[in-house]
XYZ file of N, CA and C in Angstrom:
231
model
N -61.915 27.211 199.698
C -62.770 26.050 199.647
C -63.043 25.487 201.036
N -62.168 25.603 201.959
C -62.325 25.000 203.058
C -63.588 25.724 204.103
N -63.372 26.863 203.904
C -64.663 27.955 204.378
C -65.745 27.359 204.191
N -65.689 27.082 202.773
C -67.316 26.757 202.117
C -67.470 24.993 202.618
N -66.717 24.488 202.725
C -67.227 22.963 203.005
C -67.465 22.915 204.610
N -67.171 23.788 205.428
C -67.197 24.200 207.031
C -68.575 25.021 207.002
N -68.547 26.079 206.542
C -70.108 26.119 205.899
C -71.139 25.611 205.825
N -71.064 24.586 204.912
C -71.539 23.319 204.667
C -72.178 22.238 205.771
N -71.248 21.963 206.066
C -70.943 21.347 207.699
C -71.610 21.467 208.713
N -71.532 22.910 209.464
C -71.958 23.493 210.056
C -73.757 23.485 209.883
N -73.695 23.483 208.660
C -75.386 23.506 208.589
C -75.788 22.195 208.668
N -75.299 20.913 208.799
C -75.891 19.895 209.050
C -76.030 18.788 210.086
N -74.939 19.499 211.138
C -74.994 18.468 211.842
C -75.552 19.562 213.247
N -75.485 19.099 214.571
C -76.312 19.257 215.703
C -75.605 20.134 216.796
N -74.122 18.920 216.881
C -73.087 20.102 217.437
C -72.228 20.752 216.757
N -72.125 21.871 217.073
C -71.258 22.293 216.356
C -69.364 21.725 216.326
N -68.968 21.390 217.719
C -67.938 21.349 218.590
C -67.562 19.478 217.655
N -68.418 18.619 217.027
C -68.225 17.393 216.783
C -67.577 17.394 215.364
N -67.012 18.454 214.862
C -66.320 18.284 213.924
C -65.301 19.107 213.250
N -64.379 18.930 212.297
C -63.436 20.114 212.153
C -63.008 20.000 210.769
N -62.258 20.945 210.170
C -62.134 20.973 208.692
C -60.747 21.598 208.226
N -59.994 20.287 208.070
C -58.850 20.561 207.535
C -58.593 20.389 206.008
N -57.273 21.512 206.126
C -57.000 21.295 204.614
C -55.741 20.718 204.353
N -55.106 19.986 203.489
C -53.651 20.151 203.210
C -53.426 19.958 201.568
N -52.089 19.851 201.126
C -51.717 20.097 199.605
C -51.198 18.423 199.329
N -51.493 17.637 198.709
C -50.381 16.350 198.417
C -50.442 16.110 197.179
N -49.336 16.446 196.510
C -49.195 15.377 195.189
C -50.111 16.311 193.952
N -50.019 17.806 194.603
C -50.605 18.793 193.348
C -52.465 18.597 193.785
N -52.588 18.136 194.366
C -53.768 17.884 194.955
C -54.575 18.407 196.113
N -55.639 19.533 196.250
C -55.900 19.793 197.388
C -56.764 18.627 197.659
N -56.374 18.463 199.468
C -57.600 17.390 200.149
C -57.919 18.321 201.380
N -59.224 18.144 201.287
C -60.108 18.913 202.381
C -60.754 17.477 203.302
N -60.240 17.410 204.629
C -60.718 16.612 205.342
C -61.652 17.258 206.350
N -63.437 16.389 206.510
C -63.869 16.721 207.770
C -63.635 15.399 208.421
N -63.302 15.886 209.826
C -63.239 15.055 210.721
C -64.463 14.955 211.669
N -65.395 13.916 211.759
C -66.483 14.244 212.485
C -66.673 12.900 213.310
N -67.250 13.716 214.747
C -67.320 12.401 215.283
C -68.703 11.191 215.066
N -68.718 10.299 215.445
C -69.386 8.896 214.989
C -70.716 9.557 214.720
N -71.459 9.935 216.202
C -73.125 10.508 216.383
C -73.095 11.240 214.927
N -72.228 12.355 214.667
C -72.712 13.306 213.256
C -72.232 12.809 212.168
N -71.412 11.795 211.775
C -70.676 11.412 210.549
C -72.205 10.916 209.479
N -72.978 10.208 210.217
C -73.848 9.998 209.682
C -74.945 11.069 208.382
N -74.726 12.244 209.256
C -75.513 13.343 208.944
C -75.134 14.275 207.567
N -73.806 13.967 207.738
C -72.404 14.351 206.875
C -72.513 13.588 205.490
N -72.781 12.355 205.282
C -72.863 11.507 204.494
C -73.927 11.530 203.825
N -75.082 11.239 204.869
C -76.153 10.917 203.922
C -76.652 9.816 203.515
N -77.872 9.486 203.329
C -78.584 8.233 203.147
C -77.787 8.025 201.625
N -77.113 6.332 201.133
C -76.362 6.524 200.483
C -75.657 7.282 199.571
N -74.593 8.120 200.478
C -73.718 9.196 200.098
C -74.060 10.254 199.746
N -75.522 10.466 199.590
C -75.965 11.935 198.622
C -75.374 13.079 199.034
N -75.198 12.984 200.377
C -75.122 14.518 200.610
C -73.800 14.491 200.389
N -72.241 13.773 200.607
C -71.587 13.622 200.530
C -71.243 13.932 199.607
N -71.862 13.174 198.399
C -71.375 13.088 196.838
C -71.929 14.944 196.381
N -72.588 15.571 196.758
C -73.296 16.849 196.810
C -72.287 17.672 197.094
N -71.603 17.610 198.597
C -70.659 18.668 199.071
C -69.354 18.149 198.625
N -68.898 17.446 197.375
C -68.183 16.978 196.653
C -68.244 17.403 195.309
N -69.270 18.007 194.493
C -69.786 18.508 193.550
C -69.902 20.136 193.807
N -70.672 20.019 194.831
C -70.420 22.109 195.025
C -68.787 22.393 195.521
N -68.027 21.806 195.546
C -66.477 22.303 195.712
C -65.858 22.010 194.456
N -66.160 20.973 193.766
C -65.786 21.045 192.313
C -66.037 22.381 191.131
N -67.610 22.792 191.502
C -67.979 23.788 190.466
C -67.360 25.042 191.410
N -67.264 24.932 192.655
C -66.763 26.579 192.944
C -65.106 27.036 193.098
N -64.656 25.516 192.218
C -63.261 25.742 191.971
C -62.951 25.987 190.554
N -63.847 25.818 189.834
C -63.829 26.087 188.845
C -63.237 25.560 187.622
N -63.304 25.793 186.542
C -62.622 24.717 185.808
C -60.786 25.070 185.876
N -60.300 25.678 185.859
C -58.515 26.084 185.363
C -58.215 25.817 187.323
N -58.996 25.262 188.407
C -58.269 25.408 189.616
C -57.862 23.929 189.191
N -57.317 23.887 190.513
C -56.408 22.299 190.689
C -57.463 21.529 190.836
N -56.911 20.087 190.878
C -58.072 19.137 191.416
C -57.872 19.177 193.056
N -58.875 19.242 193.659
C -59.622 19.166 195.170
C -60.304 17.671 194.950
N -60.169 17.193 196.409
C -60.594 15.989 196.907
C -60.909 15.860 198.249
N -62.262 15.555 198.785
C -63.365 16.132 199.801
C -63.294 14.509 200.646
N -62.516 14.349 201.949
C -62.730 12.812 202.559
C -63.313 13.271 203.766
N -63.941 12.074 204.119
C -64.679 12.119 205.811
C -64.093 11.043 206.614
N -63.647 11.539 207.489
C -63.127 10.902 208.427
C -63.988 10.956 209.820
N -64.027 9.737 210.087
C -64.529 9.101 211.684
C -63.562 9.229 212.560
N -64.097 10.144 213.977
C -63.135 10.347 214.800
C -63.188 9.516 215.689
């Protein structure tokens, strides 16, 4: 999943170098964090949240129904 939301990523913002994509496990829970800085966070998001709420929805369906629950945050660097 983390591939595909870097993927993702990658196709929307300007630099490439302004952001990064971590993963970790908590509480039975995957969380996929991008970290992006201020200039691209914007780009990441989306005029209220769409794109956000979007690359939050395509990691849901390509986990499929029997995976764990995944949870997609953006962080301002």
């Amino acid at each position: 999943m983390e591939e595909l939301v870097r993927y993702i990523v990658s196709e929307l913002v300007d630099n490439k170098d302004a952001y990064t994509v971590e993963s970790s496990e908590q509480d039975g829970i995957t969380v996929i964090n991008i970290i992006a800085d201020k200039d691209e966070i914007g780009k990441i998001i989306g005029k209220q949240g769409r794109i956000a709420k979007s690359i939050r929805t395509l990691v849901k369906a390509a986990a499929g129904s029997n995976a764990k629950k995944i949870s997609v945050e953006i962080i301002e660097r």
